[in-house]
Short mmCIF file of C-alpha atoms in Angstrom, two decimals:
data_model
loop_
_atom_site.label_atom_id
_atom_site.label_comp_id
_atom_site.label_asym_id
_atom_site.label_seq_id
_atom_site.Cartn_x
_atom_site.Cartn_y
_atom_site.Cartn_z
CA MET N 65 -0.09 -0.05 0.00
CA GLU N 66 1.23 3.40 -0.90
CA PRO N 67 2.04 5.51 2.02
CA ALA N 68 -0.05 8.69 2.50
CA PHE N 69 1.18 11.75 0.88
CA THR N 70 2.18 14.55 3.59
CA SER N 71 0.06 17.58 2.87
CA GLN N 72 1.58 21.13 3.27
CA GLN N 73 -0.20 21.75 6.37
CA THR N 74 1.30 18.78 8.23
CA TYR N 75 4.94 20.25 7.36
CA LEU N 76 3.61 23.75 8.73
CA ASP N 77 2.63 21.97 11.93
CA GLU N 78 4.83 19.15 12.48
CA PHE N 79 8.31 19.76 10.54
CA GLY N 80 10.76 20.26 13.19
CA ALA N 81 14.11 21.91 11.89
CA GLU N 82 16.00 20.65 14.87
CA ASP N 83 14.99 17.29 14.83
CA TYR N 84 15.62 17.34 10.66
CA TYR N 85 19.33 18.68 11.58
CA LYS N 86 19.98 15.89 14.36
CA THR N 87 18.55 12.82 12.44
CA TYR N 88 20.46 13.39 9.04
CA TYR N 89 23.27 16.10 9.41
CA VAL N 90 24.95 15.76 12.90
CA SER N 91 28.58 14.35 12.82
CA GLU N 92 27.99 11.72 14.74
CA GLY N 93 25.04 9.40 13.61
CA GLY N 94 23.69 11.74 10.87
CA ILE N 95 22.07 9.62 8.34
CA LEU N 96 22.92 12.17 5.54
CA HIS N 97 26.32 13.31 7.07
CA GLY N 98 29.08 11.59 5.07
CA GLU N 99 27.93 9.48 2.04
CA TRP N 100 25.23 11.98 0.92
CA THR N 101 26.95 15.29 1.84
CA GLU N 102 30.09 13.92 0.06
CA PHE N 103 28.07 13.31 -3.03
CA VAL N 104 26.46 16.75 -2.92
CA LEU N 105 29.68 18.37 -2.16
CA ARG N 106 31.97 16.97 -4.67
CA ASN N 107 29.71 17.22 -7.48
CA LEU N 108 28.84 20.91 -6.67
CA HIS N 109 32.55 21.44 -6.23
CA GLU N 110 33.22 20.31 -9.71
CA THR N 111 30.31 22.24 -11.18
CA PHE N 112 31.53 25.71 -9.60
CA THR N 113 35.15 25.27 -10.59
CA THR N 114 36.10 22.94 -13.76
CA GLY N 115 32.37 22.85 -14.62
CA GLY N 116 32.37 26.70 -15.37
CA VAL N 117 29.04 27.27 -13.87
CA ARG N 118 29.40 30.99 -12.17
CA GLY N 119 27.73 34.31 -12.52
CA ASP N 120 25.95 37.16 -10.74
CA THR N 121 23.06 35.52 -8.96
CA LEU N 122 22.30 31.90 -7.77
CA LEU N 123 18.83 30.99 -6.70
CA ASP N 124 18.64 28.27 -3.90
CA PHE N 125 15.25 26.82 -3.71
CA GLY N 126 13.81 25.03 -0.92
CA ALA N 127 16.99 25.02 1.27
CA GLY N 128 15.52 23.37 4.42
CA PRO N 129 17.17 24.45 7.55
CA THR N 130 20.52 23.75 5.73
CA ILE N 131 23.48 25.62 4.03
CA TYR N 132 25.99 23.11 3.07
CA HIS N 133 25.00 22.87 -0.48
CA LEU N 134 25.92 26.60 -0.91
CA LEU N 135 29.58 26.22 0.36
CA SER N 136 31.12 25.84 -3.01
CA ALA N 137 28.58 28.10 -4.89
CA CYS N 138 29.82 31.31 -2.95
CA GLU N 139 32.78 31.42 -4.58
CA ALA N 140 31.53 31.41 -8.16
CA PHE N 141 28.27 33.98 -7.56
CA ASP N 142 28.31 37.65 -6.51
CA LYS N 143 24.71 37.30 -4.73
CA ILE N 144 22.99 34.11 -3.26
CA ILE N 145 19.17 34.29 -2.80
CA THR N 146 18.14 31.52 -0.46
CA SER N 147 14.61 30.26 0.35
CA ASP N 148 11.88 27.76 1.95
CA PHE N 149 8.32 27.10 2.40
CA LEU N 150 8.42 26.85 6.09
CA GLU N 151 9.08 29.53 8.70
CA GLN N 152 10.97 27.21 11.15
CA ASN N 153 13.70 26.58 8.39
CA LEU N 154 13.77 30.21 7.46
CA ASP N 155 14.47 30.90 11.31
CA ALA N 156 17.39 28.34 11.12
CA LEU N 157 18.85 29.83 8.14
CA GLN N 158 18.81 33.35 9.73
CA LYS N 159 20.01 32.11 13.00
CA TRP N 160 23.24 30.75 11.00
CA LEU N 161 23.46 33.84 8.99
CA LYS N 162 23.38 35.89 11.94
CA LYS N 163 25.82 33.80 13.99
CA ASP N 164 23.26 33.13 16.93
CA PRO N 165 24.77 30.95 19.57
CA LYS N 166 21.79 28.59 18.90
CA ALA N 167 22.26 28.12 15.12
CA PHE N 168 23.32 24.57 13.77
CA ASP N 169 26.91 23.88 13.55
CA TRP N 170 28.08 22.91 10.11
CA THR N 171 31.64 23.06 10.79
CA ASP N 172 32.70 19.77 10.01
CA ILE N 173 31.16 19.91 6.67
CA ILE N 174 32.76 23.39 6.27
CA LYS N 175 35.96 21.86 6.98
CA TYR N 176 35.20 19.21 4.26
CA VAL N 177 34.62 21.70 1.54
CA CYS N 178 37.60 23.79 2.44
CA GLU N 179 39.75 20.72 1.81
CA LEU N 180 38.09 19.91 -1.38
CA GLU N 181 38.92 23.46 -2.66
CA GLY N 182 42.47 23.18 -1.40
CA ASN N 183 43.32 26.67 -1.15
CA GLY N 184 44.23 27.10 2.50
CA GLU N 185 40.89 28.87 3.37
CA THR N 186 39.80 28.33 7.25
CA CYS N 187 36.20 27.20 7.80
CA GLU N 188 35.62 30.76 9.59
CA LYS N 189 36.54 32.34 6.32
CA LYS N 190 34.62 30.22 4.25
CA ALA N 191 31.37 30.80 6.65
CA GLU N 192 32.04 34.77 6.73
CA THR N 193 31.96 34.46 2.68
CA LEU N 194 28.87 32.78 2.49
CA ARG N 195 27.08 34.88 4.86
CA ARG N 196 28.44 37.95 2.79
CA LYS N 197 27.04 36.56 -0.44
CA VAL N 198 23.56 35.63 0.73
CA LYS N 199 21.71 38.51 0.26
CA GLU N 200 18.14 37.63 0.69
CA VAL N 201 16.04 34.74 2.72
CA LEU N 202 12.75 34.18 1.01
CA LYS N 203 9.34 32.08 1.40
CA CYS N 204 8.75 30.10 -1.35
CA ASP N 205 6.00 27.48 -2.51
CA ALA N 206 6.83 25.00 -5.22
CA LEU N 207 3.36 24.54 -6.13
CA LYS N 208 2.57 28.03 -7.07
CA ARG N 209 2.87 29.62 -10.63
CA ASN N 210 5.03 31.98 -9.38
CA PRO N 211 6.97 30.17 -6.38
CA PHE N 212 7.85 33.34 -4.82
CA ASP N 213 4.36 35.06 -5.22
CA PRO N 214 4.03 38.05 -4.66
CA ILE N 215 7.60 38.65 -5.30
CA VAL N 216 8.75 38.76 -8.76
CA LEU N 217 12.53 37.84 -9.08
CA GLN N 218 14.77 38.90 -11.87
CA PRO N 219 15.95 35.59 -13.67
CA ALA N 220 19.03 34.14 -12.10
CA ASP N 221 22.23 32.67 -13.67
CA CYS N 222 21.59 29.44 -11.93
CA LEU N 223 18.87 27.93 -9.87
CA LEU N 224 19.99 24.96 -7.25
CA THR N 225 17.49 22.85 -5.16
CA CYS N 226 18.79 20.21 -3.08
CA LEU N 227 16.58 17.59 -1.38
CA CYS N 228 13.39 19.55 -1.95
CA LEU N 229 11.07 18.76 -4.54
CA GLU N 230 10.21 15.18 -3.68
CA ALA N 231 8.43 16.58 -0.46
CA PRO N 232 5.68 18.99 -2.22
CA CYS N 233 5.39 16.98 -5.47
CA GLU N 234 3.17 14.22 -5.17
CA ASP N 235 4.18 12.48 -8.57
CA ILE N 236 6.49 12.97 -11.38
CA LYS N 237 3.75 15.28 -13.22
CA SER N 238 3.81 17.58 -10.40
CA PHE N 239 7.31 17.45 -10.42
CA CYS N 240 7.54 18.27 -14.15
CA ASN N 241 5.30 21.27 -13.77
CA VAL N 242 7.61 22.62 -11.03
CA LEU N 243 10.32 22.36 -13.59
CA LYS N 244 8.32 24.26 -16.00
CA ASN N 245 7.67 27.11 -13.65
CA PHE N 246 11.36 27.29 -12.81
CA LYS N 247 12.17 28.44 -16.16
CA ASP N 248 10.75 31.92 -15.44
CA LEU N 249 13.40 32.11 -12.59
CA ILE N 250 16.39 31.50 -14.91
CA LYS N 251 17.98 33.43 -17.65
CA PRO N 252 18.20 32.17 -21.20
CA GLY N 253 21.10 29.64 -21.23
CA GLY N 254 21.20 29.41 -17.46
CA HIS N 255 21.59 26.57 -15.19
CA LEU N 256 19.42 24.29 -13.32
CA LEU N 257 21.15 22.17 -10.59
CA ILE N 258 18.94 19.55 -8.80
CA LEU N 259 20.52 17.14 -6.38
CA SER N 260 18.16 14.43 -4.17
CA VAL N 261 17.39 10.87 -3.62
CA LEU N 262 16.11 8.04 -5.53
CA ASP N 263 13.50 5.67 -5.17
CA ALA N 264 12.42 6.80 -1.69
CA THR N 265 8.79 6.65 -0.19
CA PHE N 266 9.42 8.12 3.27
CA TYR N 267 11.46 9.66 5.72
CA TYR N 268 11.54 10.49 9.18
CA VAL N 269 12.00 13.81 11.17
CA GLY N 270 12.26 13.05 15.02
CA LYS N 271 9.38 10.67 15.42
CA LYS N 272 7.23 12.07 12.51
CA TYR N 273 6.77 10.34 9.03
CA PHE N 274 6.92 12.44 5.95
CA SER N 275 6.37 11.09 2.31
CA SER N 276 8.42 11.23 -0.32
CA MET N 277 7.68 11.03 -3.91
CA THR N 278 9.36 8.23 -5.56
CA THR N 279 11.97 9.09 -8.19
CA ARG N 280 13.56 7.06 -10.84
CA LYS N 281 16.45 7.85 -13.47
CA GLU N 282 14.51 7.40 -16.39
CA GLU N 283 11.35 9.34 -15.19
CA LEU N 284 13.37 12.04 -14.10
CA GLU N 285 15.13 12.52 -17.34
CA ALA N 286 11.94 12.56 -19.38
CA ALA N 287 10.46 15.00 -16.93
CA PHE N 288 13.65 17.36 -17.49
CA LYS N 289 13.24 17.06 -21.12
CA GLU N 290 9.32 17.45 -21.39
CA ALA N 291 9.98 20.63 -19.38
CA GLY N 292 12.20 22.13 -21.95
CA TYR N 293 15.67 21.99 -20.36
CA GLU N 294 18.92 20.27 -22.22
CA ILE N 295 20.60 18.11 -19.77
CA GLU N 296 24.50 18.59 -19.51
CA LYS N 297 25.14 16.11 -17.02
CA ALA N 298 23.57 13.55 -14.92
CA VAL N 299 25.13 11.47 -12.02
CA TYR N 300 23.66 8.75 -10.34
CA ALA N 301 25.26 6.44 -7.31
CA PRO N 302 23.63 3.74 -5.09
CA ARG N 303 23.20 4.29 -1.37
CA ILE N 304 25.83 1.98 0.07
CA ASP N 305 25.04 2.32 3.96
CA ASN N 306 21.67 0.55 4.44
CA SER N 307 21.51 0.42 7.96
CA ARG N 308 18.74 3.06 8.68
CA LEU N 309 16.36 2.04 6.28
CA ASP N 310 13.63 2.39 9.05
CA LEU N 311 14.24 6.24 8.97
CA ALA N 312 14.71 6.91 5.29
CA ASP N 313 14.22 4.27 2.53
CA TYR N 314 15.88 5.92 -0.40
CA LYS N 315 17.81 3.54 -2.74
CA GLY N 316 20.42 6.05 -4.06
CA TYR N 317 21.39 9.60 -4.82
CA TYR N 318 21.01 11.70 -8.18
CA TYR N 319 22.56 15.07 -9.58
CA ILE N 320 21.11 16.44 -12.83
CA HIS N 321 22.92 19.95 -14.32
CA ALA N 322 20.48 21.03 -16.89
CA ARG N 323 20.22 24.32 -19.12
CA LYS N 324 17.50 26.36 -20.08
CA PRO N 325 17.69 26.86 -23.98
CA LYS N 326 19.00 30.42 -25.09
#
């Protein structure tokens, strides 16, 4: 039996930003700390260096309460706009940006990115670079025709979304519609970068259950093409550590770099 789809209202009422951070990202025992974060950070490091993706503005869509996926982007873009649907996640982002003592600790992951970049930059300097580049923190809603309504944003050079769309999208048709709406947020010839998990049906945050749209390679690539993008690169990797399938049942990871035609 298919698990029940988690509504937006359930997210508003029951998603705990701190529970999410502790379940998935703490250095000791976080399910996504290590295998997933390394997949994301290595691919984005390559994209923003040898991959040549850079520009004036990067739009980060649906960040959750996290900043790790922006650590390489801040070297390639002058301005970053980050966003999320939930006030509790926006609050967590603001705490980190303002160096609030209660902010989540990303030191281990920042250190990993500094080592990847190999330029001798300290964790403190890298964090300050990112804080300086983030110019706005906005509310977004993937299911709206203009996801930032009532704000109308100027098209960005690059839109990045990480571990987001499987939550609001109930099926691949809905996912494809979001990709189509994203085109208004990206300049002609601009980049769309999506990183997420494959073949998931659920994940837990604390003791709360949340559904996940199940994504598969062939459906994903077909959705990008139907939405009118040109796929530049697609990377897939299996999940190696299956010890916590009771908390999140994803089977692998994907990274798709696409472009909006000029």
